[in-house]
Tab-separated table of C-alpha atoms in Angstrom:
chain	number	residue	atom	x	y	z
C	1255	UNK	CA	61.119	41.196	46.944
C	1256	UNK	CA	62.572	40.692	43.474
C	1257	UNK	CA	61.037	37.757	41.636
C	1258	UNK	CA	62.979	36.708	38.561
C	1259	UNK	CA	61.244	36.304	35.234
C	1260	UNK	CA	62.348	32.682	35.138
C	1261	UNK	CA	60.485	31.930	38.376
C	1262	UNK	CA	57.475	33.918	37.204
C	1263	UNK	CA	57.238	31.598	34.205
C	1264	UNK	CA	58.398	28.364	35.815
C	1265	UNK	CA	56.524	28.221	39.138
C	1266	UNK	CA	52.960	28.930	37.889
C	1267	UNK	CA	53.307	26.597	34.918
C	1268	UNK	CA	54.795	23.756	36.973
C	1269	UNK	CA	52.109	24.232	39.644
C	1270	UNK	CA	49.290	24.087	37.083
C	1271	UNK	CA	50.849	21.121	35.326
C	1272	UNK	CA	51.458	19.358	38.652
C	1273	UNK	CA	47.843	19.764	39.749
C	1274	UNK	CA	46.533	18.592	36.391
C	1275	UNK	CA	48.883	15.601	36.157
C	1276	UNK	CA	48.290	14.641	39.806
C	1277	UNK	CA	44.520	14.744	39.333
C	1278	UNK	CA	44.699	12.634	36.180
C	1279	UNK	CA	47.194	10.224	37.724
C	1280	UNK	CA	45.204	9.692	40.941
C	1281	UNK	CA	41.974	9.240	39.008
C	1282	UNK	CA	43.601	6.712	36.714
C	1283	UNK	CA	45.192	4.843	39.650
C	1284	UNK	CA	41.864	4.785	41.515
C	1285	UNK	CA	40.067	3.422	38.466
C	1286	UNK	CA	42.778	0.797	37.992
C	1287	UNK	CA	42.607	-0.396	41.621
C	1288	UNK	CA	38.811	-0.407	41.510
C	1289	UNK	CA	38.893	-2.467	38.356
C	1290	UNK	CA	41.292	-4.995	39.929
C	1291	UNK	CA	39.137	-5.220	43.075
C	1292	UNK	CA	36.038	-5.874	40.999
C	1293	UNK	CA	37.909	-8.561	39.110
C	1294	UNK	CA	38.843	-10.250	42.402
C	1295	UNK	CA	35.227	-9.951	43.682
C	1296	UNK	CA	33.828	-11.287	40.416
C	1297	UNK	CA	36.230	-14.223	40.523
C	1298	UNK	CA	35.313	-15.007	44.122
C	1299	UNK	CA	31.581	-14.717	43.418
C	1300	UNK	CA	31.988	-17.049	40.478
C	1301	UNK	CA	33.657	-19.648	42.672
C	1302	UNK	CA	31.105	-19.150	45.447
C	1303	UNK	CA	28.200	-19.499	43.024
C	1304	UNK	CA	29.758	-22.669	41.687
C	1305	UNK	CA	30.091	-24.107	45.186
C	1306	UNK	CA	26.636	-22.948	46.210
C	1307	UNK	CA	24.840	-24.600	43.285
C	1308	UNK	CA	26.956	-27.752	43.244
C	1309	UNK	CA	25.510	-31.041	44.505
C	1310	UNK	CA	28.856	-32.510	45.450
C	1311	UNK	CA	30.001	-32.256	49.055
C	1312	UNK	CA	32.540	-29.699	50.272
C	1313	UNK	CA	35.602	-31.861	50.494
C	1314	UNK	CA	39.139	-30.704	51.152
C	1315	UNK	CA	40.028	-31.422	47.530
C	1316	UNK	CA	37.149	-29.324	46.174
C	1317	UNK	CA	38.014	-26.398	48.447
C	1318	UNK	CA	41.689	-26.661	47.526
C	1319	UNK	CA	40.834	-26.462	43.826
C	1320	UNK	CA	38.596	-23.445	44.472
C	1321	UNK	CA	41.481	-21.816	46.319
C	1322	UNK	CA	43.707	-22.290	43.292
C	1323	UNK	CA	41.078	-20.587	41.110
C	1324	UNK	CA	40.329	-17.633	43.408
C	1325	UNK	CA	43.363	-17.196	45.695
C	1326	UNK	CA	41.103	-17.304	48.782
C	1327	UNK	CA	40.791	-19.860	51.563
C	1328	UNK	CA	37.443	-21.499	52.217
C	1329	UNK	CA	36.026	-23.036	55.426
C	1330	UNK	CA	32.751	-25.000	55.362
C	1331	UNK	CA	30.439	-25.140	58.425
C	1332	UNK	CA	27.466	-27.351	59.105
C	1333	UNK	CA	24.119	-26.147	60.368
C	1334	UNK	CA	25.349	-26.385	63.963
C	1335	UNK	CA	28.335	-24.136	63.250
C	1336	UNK	CA	30.938	-26.858	63.323
C	1337	UNK	CA	33.734	-26.758	60.789
C	1338	UNK	CA	33.461	-29.621	58.299
C	1339	UNK	CA	36.166	-28.911	55.709
C	1340	UNK	CA	38.807	-26.276	55.005
C	1341	UNK	CA	41.376	-25.370	52.363
C	1342	UNK	CA	43.946	-24.710	55.069
C	1343	UNK	CA	46.595	-27.378	55.402
C	1344	UNK	CA	46.626	-26.866	59.189
C	1345	UNK	CA	43.074	-26.648	60.514
C	1346	UNK	CA	44.411	-25.987	64.000
C	1347	UNK	CA	44.907	-22.319	63.139
C	1348	UNK	CA	41.196	-21.846	62.525
C	1349	UNK	CA	39.095	-20.412	65.294
C	1350	UNK	CA	35.791	-21.691	66.430
C	1351	UNK	CA	32.705	-20.430	64.541
C	1352	UNK	CA	33.010	-16.655	63.907
C	1353	UNK	CA	29.878	-15.051	65.205
C	1354	UNK	CA	31.238	-11.583	64.470
C	1355	UNK	CA	31.437	-12.241	60.740
C	1356	UNK	CA	28.312	-11.171	58.919
C	1357	UNK	CA	26.555	-13.626	56.677
C	1358	UNK	CA	25.735	-12.358	53.176
C	1359	UNK	CA	24.223	-13.934	50.092
C	1360	UNK	CA	26.649	-12.307	47.689
C	1361	UNK	CA	30.141	-10.831	48.045
C	1362	UNK	CA	30.175	-7.109	47.097
C	1363	UNK	CA	33.392	-5.734	48.560
C	1364	UNK	CA	36.467	-6.945	50.391
C	1365	UNK	CA	37.588	-3.622	51.767
C	1366	UNK	CA	34.461	-3.267	53.893
C	1367	UNK	CA	34.685	-6.823	55.281
C	1368	UNK	CA	36.049	-7.441	58.799
C	1369	UNK	CA	39.540	-8.868	59.117
C	1370	UNK	CA	40.831	-11.746	61.159
C	1371	UNK	CA	44.354	-12.844	61.939
C	1372	UNK	CA	45.162	-16.510	61.376
C	1373	UNK	CA	48.674	-17.818	61.756
C	1374	UNK	CA	50.155	-14.324	61.587
C	1375	UNK	CA	48.299	-13.430	58.370
C	1376	UNK	CA	45.347	-11.114	58.168
C	1377	UNK	CA	42.369	-12.089	56.033
C	1378	UNK	CA	39.211	-10.386	54.899
C	1379	UNK	CA	36.455	-12.635	56.276
C	1380	UNK	CA	32.964	-13.001	54.786
C	1381	UNK	CA	30.443	-15.813	55.524
C	1382	UNK	CA	28.147	-16.758	52.692
C	1383	UNK	CA	25.095	-19.024	52.894
C	1384	UNK	CA	24.861	-21.000	49.637
C	1385	UNK	CA	21.373	-21.006	48.197
C	1386	UNK	CA	21.279	-24.721	47.270
C	1387	UNK	CA	22.609	-25.982	50.567
C	1388	UNK	CA	20.539	-26.991	53.585
C	1389	UNK	CA	19.467	-24.195	55.855
C	1390	UNK	CA	22.090	-23.390	58.461
C	1391	UNK	CA	25.137	-24.414	56.451
C	1392	UNK	CA	27.550	-21.682	55.466
C	1393	UNK	CA	30.857	-21.064	53.757
C	1394	UNK	CA	33.539	-18.810	55.218
C	1395	UNK	CA	35.637	-16.980	52.617
C	1396	UNK	CA	39.058	-15.774	53.805
C	1397	UNK	CA	40.985	-13.597	51.320
C	1398	UNK	CA	44.574	-12.596	52.281
C	1399	UNK	CA	44.790	-8.860	52.913
C	1400	UNK	CA	48.391	-8.713	51.587
C	1401	UNK	CA	47.350	-10.301	48.284
C	1402	UNK	CA	44.484	-7.818	47.975
C	1403	UNK	CA	46.738	-4.850	48.699
C	1404	UNK	CA	49.453	-6.145	46.352
C	1405	UNK	CA	46.926	-6.524	43.539
C	1406	UNK	CA	45.715	-2.957	44.080
C	1407	UNK	CA	49.310	-1.636	44.115
C	1408	UNK	CA	50.231	-3.600	40.990
C	1409	UNK	CA	47.298	-1.932	39.262
C	1410	UNK	CA	48.027	1.544	40.619
C	1411	UNK	CA	51.788	1.928	40.165
C	1412	UNK	CA	51.946	2.069	36.315
C	1413	UNK	CA	49.709	5.184	36.070
C	1414	UNK	CA	51.450	6.652	39.119
C	1415	UNK	CA	54.888	6.152	37.570
C	1416	UNK	CA	53.625	7.513	34.265
C	1417	UNK	CA	52.212	10.576	36.002
C	1418	UNK	CA	55.416	11.219	37.952
C	1419	UNK	CA	57.483	10.815	34.787
C	1420	UNK	CA	55.189	13.119	32.834
C	1421	UNK	CA	55.335	15.720	35.593
C	1422	UNK	CA	59.122	15.518	35.702
C	1423	UNK	CA	59.367	15.838	31.920
C	1424	UNK	CA	56.971	18.799	31.876
C	1425	UNK	CA	58.901	20.483	34.685
C	1426	UNK	CA	62.201	19.935	32.859
C	1427	UNK	CA	60.859	21.287	29.561
C	1428	UNK	CA	59.218	24.250	31.271
C	1429	UNK	CA	62.424	24.973	33.186
C	1430	UNK	CA	64.442	24.841	29.964
C	1431	UNK	CA	62.044	27.185	28.172
C	1432	UNK	CA	61.976	29.599	31.117
C	1433	UNK	CA	65.767	29.488	31.403
C	1434	UNK	CA	66.166	30.096	27.674
C	1435	UNK	CA	63.787	33.068	27.644
C	1436	UNK	CA	65.218	34.573	30.831
C	1437	UNK	CA	68.745	34.088	29.469
C	1438	UNK	CA	67.923	35.993	26.289
C	1439	UNK	CA	66.293	38.765	28.296
C	1440	UNK	CA	69.331	38.829	30.596
C	1441	UNK	CA	71.541	39.385	27.550
C	1442	UNK	CA	69.302	42.277	26.520
C	1443	UNK	CA	69.590	43.663	30.049
C	1444	UNK	CA	73.379	43.515	29.796
C	1445	UNK	CA	73.199	45.194	26.390
C	1446	UNK	CA	71.105	48.034	27.804
C	1447	UNK	CA	73.637	48.364	30.645
C	1448	UNK	CA	76.426	48.615	28.058
C	1449	UNK	CA	74.462	51.307	26.219
C	1450	UNK	CA	73.974	53.222	29.464
C	1451	UNK	CA	77.743	53.051	29.941
C	1452	UNK	CA	78.433	54.419	26.456
C	1453	UNK	CA	79.302	51.075	24.821
C	1454	UNK	CA	77.069	50.792	21.757
C	1455	UNK	CA	77.983	47.247	20.756
C	1456	UNK	CA	75.345	45.171	18.975
C	1457	UNK	CA	73.842	42.040	20.531
C	1458	UNK	CA	73.638	38.670	18.793
C	1459	UNK	CA	70.115	38.158	17.457
C	1460	UNK	CA	70.188	34.392	17.961
C	1461	UNK	CA	68.195	31.877	15.948
C	1462	UNK	CA	64.751	32.388	17.494
C	1463	UNK	CA	62.031	34.052	15.442
C	1464	UNK	CA	59.968	35.754	18.133
C	1465	UNK	CA	59.329	39.006	19.967
C	1466	UNK	CA	62.660	38.819	21.812
C	1467	UNK	CA	64.473	38.746	18.458
C	1468	UNK	CA	62.439	41.765	17.322
C	1469	UNK	CA	63.407	43.571	20.523
C	1470	UNK	CA	67.070	42.647	19.973
C	1471	UNK	CA	66.880	43.964	16.420
C	1472	UNK	CA	65.382	47.244	17.684
C	1473	UNK	CA	68.155	47.576	20.273
C	1474	UNK	CA	70.769	46.962	17.573
C	1475	UNK	CA	69.208	49.674	15.416
C	1476	UNK	CA	69.279	51.979	18.430
C	1477	UNK	CA	72.980	51.169	18.941
C	1478	UNK	CA	73.749	52.061	15.335
C	1479	UNK	CA	71.851	55.325	15.635
C	1480	UNK	CA	73.548	56.150	18.930
C	1481	UNK	CA	76.975	55.514	17.388
C	1482	UNK	CA	76.113	57.786	14.493
C	1483	UNK	CA	74.764	60.420	16.871
C	1484	UNK	CA	77.914	60.233	18.967
C	1485	UNK	CA	80.044	60.688	15.862
C	1486	UNK	CA	77.854	63.602	14.816
C	1487	UNK	CA	78.114	65.174	18.262
C	1488	UNK	CA	81.888	64.729	18.267
C	1489	UNK	CA	82.128	66.230	14.825
C	1490	UNK	CA	79.835	69.103	15.823
C	1491	UNK	CA	81.917	69.734	18.907
C	1492	UNK	CA	85.096	69.845	16.854
C	1493	UNK	CA	83.397	72.157	14.352
C	1494	UNK	CA	82.211	74.421	17.149
C	1495	UNK	CA	85.695	74.683	18.601
C	1496	UNK	CA	87.093	75.240	15.134
C	1497	UNK	CA	84.502	77.952	14.506
C	1498	UNK	CA	85.436	79.761	17.679
C	1499	UNK	CA	89.137	79.638	16.858
C	1500	UNK	CA	88.567	80.543	13.215
C	1501	UNK	CA	86.308	83.462	14.038
C	1502	UNK	CA	88.830	85.138	16.319
C	1503	UNK	CA	91.745	84.483	13.980
C	1504	UNK	CA	89.827	85.508	10.848
C	1505	UNK	CA	88.896	88.920	12.229
C	1506	UNK	CA	92.502	89.692	12.999
C	1507	UNK	CA	93.697	88.402	9.624
C	1508	UNK	CA	91.067	90.328	7.695
C	1509	UNK	CA	92.115	93.584	9.262
C	1510	UNK	CA	95.759	92.870	8.479
C	1511	UNK	CA	94.968	91.800	4.899
C	1512	UNK	CA	92.885	94.903	4.281
C	1513	UNK	CA	95.717	97.118	5.442
C	1514	UNK	CA	98.286	95.224	3.347
C	1515	UNK	CA	96.141	95.395	0.208
C	1516	UNK	CA	95.468	99.128	0.628
C	1517	UNK	CA	99.191	99.746	1.134
C	1518	UNK	CA	100.133	97.849	-2.047
C	1519	UNK	CA	97.441	99.597	-4.073
C	1520	UNK	CA	98.616	103.002	-2.764
C	1521	UNK	CA	102.230	102.130	-3.570
C	1522	UNK	CA	101.247	101.024	-7.098
C	1523	UNK	CA	99.541	104.377	-7.740
C	1524	UNK	CA	102.409	106.432	-6.382
C	1525	UNK	CA	105.243	104.427	-7.873
C	1526	UNK	CA	104.141	102.556	-11.016
C	1527	UNK	CA	106.365	99.581	-11.764
C	1528	UNK	CA	108.301	99.009	-14.981
C	1529	UNK	CA	106.330	97.865	-18.007
C	1530	UNK	CA	105.756	94.103	-17.910
C	1531	UNK	CA	106.394	93.860	-14.179
C	1532	UNK	CA	103.423	91.990	-12.665
C	1533	UNK	CA	104.822	91.450	-9.204
C	1534	UNK	CA	102.388	93.859	-7.554
C	1535	UNK	CA	99.443	92.257	-9.422
C	1536	UNK	CA	100.535	88.815	-8.214
C	1537	UNK	CA	100.818	90.145	-4.660
C	1538	UNK	CA	97.325	91.615	-4.853
C	1539	UNK	CA	95.937	88.326	-6.182
C	1540	UNK	CA	97.594	86.412	-3.373
C	1541	UNK	CA	96.113	88.829	-0.870
C	1542	UNK	CA	92.709	88.485	-2.530
C	1543	UNK	CA	92.971	84.691	-2.407
C	1544	UNK	CA	93.981	84.828	1.250
C	1545	UNK	CA	91.062	87.133	1.927
C	1546	UNK	CA	88.712	84.566	0.389
C	1547	UNK	CA	90.146	81.983	2.786
C	1548	UNK	CA	89.462	84.313	5.659
C	1549	UNK	CA	85.914	84.809	4.482
C	1550	UNK	CA	85.523	81.028	4.458
C	1551	UNK	CA	86.715	80.873	8.058
C	1552	UNK	CA	84.232	83.574	8.993
C	1553	UNK	CA	81.477	81.581	7.308
C	1554	UNK	CA	82.532	78.431	9.170
C	1555	UNK	CA	82.417	80.350	12.419
C	1556	UNK	CA	79.007	81.802	11.495
C	1557	UNK	CA	80.279	85.246	12.354
C	1558	UNK	CA	78.996	86.739	9.148
C	1559	UNK	CA	76.754	85.406	6.455
C	1560	UNK	CA	75.986	87.268	3.267
C	1561	UNK	CA	72.508	87.575	1.780
C	1562	UNK	CA	71.926	85.519	-1.412
C	1563	UNK	CA	72.147	87.407	-4.665
C	1564	UNK	CA	72.097	86.620	-8.382
C	1565	UNK	CA	75.448	86.149	-10.076
C	1566	UNK	CA	76.881	84.431	-13.150
C	1567	UNK	CA	78.718	81.217	-12.390
C	1568	UNK	CA	81.195	81.475	-15.287
C	1569	UNK	CA	82.283	84.912	-14.097
C	1570	UNK	CA	82.878	83.516	-10.601
C	1571	UNK	CA	84.924	80.627	-12.013
C	1572	UNK	CA	86.965	83.057	-14.126
C	1573	UNK	CA	87.759	85.016	-10.980
C	1574	UNK	CA	88.873	81.840	-9.200
C	1575	UNK	CA	91.006	80.832	-12.190
C	1576	UNK	CA	92.648	84.258	-12.172
C	1577	UNK	CA	93.315	84.011	-8.430
C	1578	UNK	CA	94.981	80.598	-8.615
C	1579	UNK	CA	96.984	81.323	-11.767
C	1580	UNK	CA	100.179	82.159	-9.792
C	1581	UNK	CA	99.764	78.996	-7.703
C	1582	UNK	CA	99.383	76.867	-10.858
C	1583	UNK	CA	102.500	78.399	-12.395
C	1584	UNK	CA	104.461	77.824	-9.216
C	1585	UNK	CA	103.285	74.170	-8.927
C	1586	UNK	CA	103.741	73.570	-12.705
C	1587	UNK	CA	100.119	72.452	-13.049
C	1588	UNK	CA	98.080	73.114	-16.187
C	1589	UNK	CA	94.654	74.669	-15.484
C	1590	UNK	CA	91.928	74.084	-18.049
C	1591	UNK	CA	88.865	76.305	-17.884
C	1592	UNK	CA	85.888	74.760	-19.667
C	1593	UNK	CA	82.832	76.853	-20.475
C	1594	UNK	CA	79.280	75.668	-20.886
C	1595	UNK	CA	78.510	77.949	-23.857
C	1596	UNK	CA	75.438	79.444	-22.194
C	1597	UNK	CA	75.063	81.741	-19.184
C	1598	UNK	CA	74.452	79.968	-15.886
C	1599	UNK	CA	73.138	82.019	-12.993
C	1600	UNK	CA	72.764	81.234	-9.304
C	1601	UNK	CA	70.998	82.980	-6.463
C	1602	UNK	CA	73.310	82.245	-3.548
C	1603	UNK	CA	76.042	83.627	-1.332
C	1604	UNK	CA	78.590	84.502	-4.009
C	1605	UNK	CA	81.418	84.991	-1.561
C	1606	UNK	CA	80.764	81.636	0.128
C	1607	UNK	CA	80.571	79.786	-3.200
C	1608	UNK	CA	83.763	81.479	-4.409
C	1609	UNK	CA	85.575	80.415	-1.250
C	1610	UNK	CA	84.349	76.829	-1.601
C	1611	UNK	CA	85.442	76.602	-5.253
C	1612	UNK	CA	88.782	78.203	-4.399
C	1613	UNK	CA	89.432	75.540	-1.744
C	1614	UNK	CA	88.531	72.771	-4.175
C	1615	UNK	CA	90.871	74.165	-6.854
C	1616	UNK	CA	93.775	74.617	-4.419
C	1617	UNK	CA	93.310	71.022	-3.213
C	1618	UNK	CA	93.272	69.876	-6.856
C	1619	UNK	CA	96.536	71.723	-7.558
C	1620	UNK	CA	98.256	69.940	-4.651
C	1621	UNK	CA	96.746	66.570	-5.669
C	1622	UNK	CA	97.773	66.878	-9.319
C	1623	UNK	CA	101.393	67.768	-8.526
C	1624	UNK	CA	104.067	68.944	-10.974
C	1625	UNK	CA	103.113	68.120	-14.545
C	1626	UNK	CA	99.498	67.419	-13.600
C	1627	UNK	CA	96.300	68.832	-14.999
C	1628	UNK	CA	93.176	70.276	-13.432
C	1629	UNK	CA	89.879	71.280	-14.999
C	1630	UNK	CA	87.270	73.763	-13.795
C	1631	UNK	CA	83.753	73.859	-15.242
C	1632	UNK	CA	80.076	74.448	-14.434
C	1633	UNK	CA	77.447	71.887	-15.511
C	1634	UNK	CA	73.692	72.680	-15.344
C	1635	UNK	CA	71.563	69.830	-13.974
C	1636	UNK	CA	67.965	70.984	-14.119
C	1637	UNK	CA	67.259	73.064	-11.032
C	1638	UNK	CA	70.808	72.450	-9.842
C	1639	UNK	CA	74.220	73.662	-10.920
C	1640	UNK	CA	77.261	71.417	-10.454
C	1641	UNK	CA	80.647	73.113	-10.236
C	1642	UNK	CA	83.119	70.341	-11.065
C	1643	UNK	CA	86.824	70.451	-10.220
C	1644	UNK	CA	88.821	67.597	-11.755
C	1645	UNK	CA	92.481	66.695	-11.274
C	1646	UNK	CA	94.851	64.034	-12.527
C	1647	UNK	CA	95.966	63.043	-9.040
C	1648	UNK	CA	95.622	59.630	-7.397
C	1649	UNK	CA	92.562	60.614	-5.389
C	1650	UNK	CA	91.979	60.575	-1.628
C	1651	UNK	CA	93.215	57.557	0.393
C	1652	UNK	CA	90.664	54.791	0.848
C	1653	UNK	CA	90.856	54.942	4.654
C	1654	UNK	CA	89.806	58.614	4.608
C	1655	UNK	CA	87.035	58.295	2.037
C	1656	UNK	CA	84.135	58.237	4.506
C	1657	UNK	CA	85.423	61.162	6.621
C	1658	UNK	CA	86.953	63.289	3.907
C	1659	UNK	CA	84.656	66.294	4.489
C	1660	UNK	CA	85.119	66.384	8.262
C	1661	UNK	CA	87.325	69.071	9.830
C	1662	UNK	CA	90.980	68.179	10.468
C	1663	UNK	CA	90.807	65.112	8.185
C	1664	UNK	CA	93.691	65.243	5.687
C	1665	UNK	CA	96.338	63.030	4.127
C	1666	UNK	CA	98.808	65.902	3.628
C	1667	UNK	CA	101.720	66.040	6.069
C	1668	UNK	CA	101.383	69.806	6.472
C	1669	UNK	CA	97.613	70.079	5.884
C	1670	UNK	CA	95.016	71.054	8.475
C	1671	UNK	CA	91.981	69.472	6.813
C	1672	UNK	CA	89.768	72.563	6.512
C	1673	UNK	CA	89.383	73.099	2.762
C	1674	UNK	CA	86.873	70.332	2.071
C	1675	UNK	CA	85.125	70.983	5.408
C	1676	UNK	CA	84.554	74.621	4.387
C	1677	UNK	CA	83.358	73.621	0.916
C	1678	UNK	CA	81.018	70.992	2.364
C	1679	UNK	CA	79.517	73.484	4.812
C	1680	UNK	CA	78.860	75.955	1.998
C	1681	UNK	CA	77.066	73.219	0.061
C	1682	UNK	CA	74.934	72.254	3.072
C	1683	UNK	CA	74.050	75.862	3.869
C	1684	UNK	CA	72.752	76.275	0.318
C	1685	UNK	CA	70.763	73.022	0.409
C	1686	UNK	CA	73.242	71.265	-1.883
C	1687	UNK	CA	75.937	68.640	-1.529
C	1688	UNK	CA	79.620	67.996	-2.063
C	1689	UNK	CA	80.533	64.661	-3.626
C	1690	UNK	CA	83.512	63.102	-5.346
C	1691	UNK	CA	84.323	60.225	-7.671
C	1692	UNK	CA	87.516	58.722	-8.989
C	1693	UNK	CA	87.586	56.978	-12.375
C	1694	UNK	CA	90.121	56.435	-15.177
C	1695	UNK	CA	92.871	58.192	-13.243
C	1696	UNK	CA	90.854	61.392	-12.787
C	1697	UNK	CA	89.310	62.619	-9.517
C	1698	UNK	CA	86.160	64.740	-9.777
C	1699	UNK	CA	84.883	66.911	-6.919
C	1700	UNK	CA	81.368	68.198	-7.578
C	1701	UNK	CA	79.858	71.131	-5.657
C	1702	UNK	CA	76.109	70.896	-6.372
C	1703	UNK	CA	73.997	73.964	-5.462
C	1704	UNK	CA	70.329	74.730	-6.254
C	1705	UNK	CA	69.775	77.624	-8.633
C	1706	UNK	CA	67.689	79.265	-5.895
C	1707	UNK	CA	68.739	78.923	-2.264
C	1708	UNK	CA	65.892	77.383	-0.179
C	1709	UNK	CA	64.721	79.384	2.786
C	1710	UNK	CA	66.131	78.026	6.035
C	1711	UNK	CA	64.117	78.659	9.198
C	1712	UNK	CA	66.144	80.559	11.716
C	1713	UNK	CA	68.965	81.451	9.283
C	1714	UNK	CA	70.389	84.889	9.932
C	1715	UNK	CA	71.656	86.556	6.772
C	1716	UNK	CA	73.653	89.697	7.392
C	1717	UNK	CA	74.550	92.013	4.545
C	1718	UNK	CA	78.202	93.058	4.729
């Protein structure tokens, strides 16, 4: 049987509190009633002692005054057992001498005394023989049972009411605390159910500073991580699909490009063009640039990966600048090639780095637009080399800033969003990074690669 956490907290605590409060309350009520009874006994004994040591006769007036002081009725008997005086206004209700009533010298308790019924009222009856009176005379003390019980109740009800109120207050507070804790745990249960259903929303931490808040904070951190993991999985799935498509397409394109380039080169040898005609050179450069794109697709699809080798960065950038020269002329963009003044070498996949830089430069040409400027340079940064491509364009849109390097993310109407994804993958495969900044109207894309490629466990480098 399912037992809710609220009941697990509430029932044991209320039971323990109830037992403790009931024990304290009953003990207090018993002490209070005992104290009241002793007060009544002491008052009666005081009156009896006064009557027993007095030399004046027991007259109706004396007994009436003693009744006013003690609340009890008195009946005086002579040595022959005949009633002489009484505090009752109607002596006819009194019985003949009560042989069943024990005679004591001192009144100790009313509750243990026998009771008699006189005129429809029950009395505790005790016969006392005064010490200073002649032998055989006695005094009958009749204390109303209702007055005795009322006095005990008047003494007992305040602690009883206080105990009941305390128990009710404790039960209410305990119920509120249990309800509050179980409610917070119920919210966590709902949150976990949402997570199981794929909804990674975060739960409100609340104002409490306790273990439940710590648990809520941990669940929120888990939700954030799960969201990030889901995004990563989605991105990886898209990349995997892209890699499969790119690999099949790239193999077909590479074969076609190789045939086209060999045909143009053979034609140029057989039929040299007029002096100053560079159309065949431009066609070969365009084919070479397209071939670099195909190599990038093959790298994205992990179909082939070249072994790292030493090469000079400035020479690679010169090759890229030569490849994109026709594109710059067509787009009316000025390309500035800055040199560092000292040789910079890398040990990396030269083909992969060339393809990444080529994609960055082509993106910069489109971003700069007619009349714009782009700059290509290599900057040494200790054990790293930063290849920086700058353009005078407006920079990427703000809404795409966080996902700019993901596949299929582009702001161009006819773009496919693969250039930066390819460049970013090259940077990651070499243990580097691709970053960008935009300041003073210039956008800088920086491809940072270590001078020596770190060994990656499980990486398969194939020499092609």
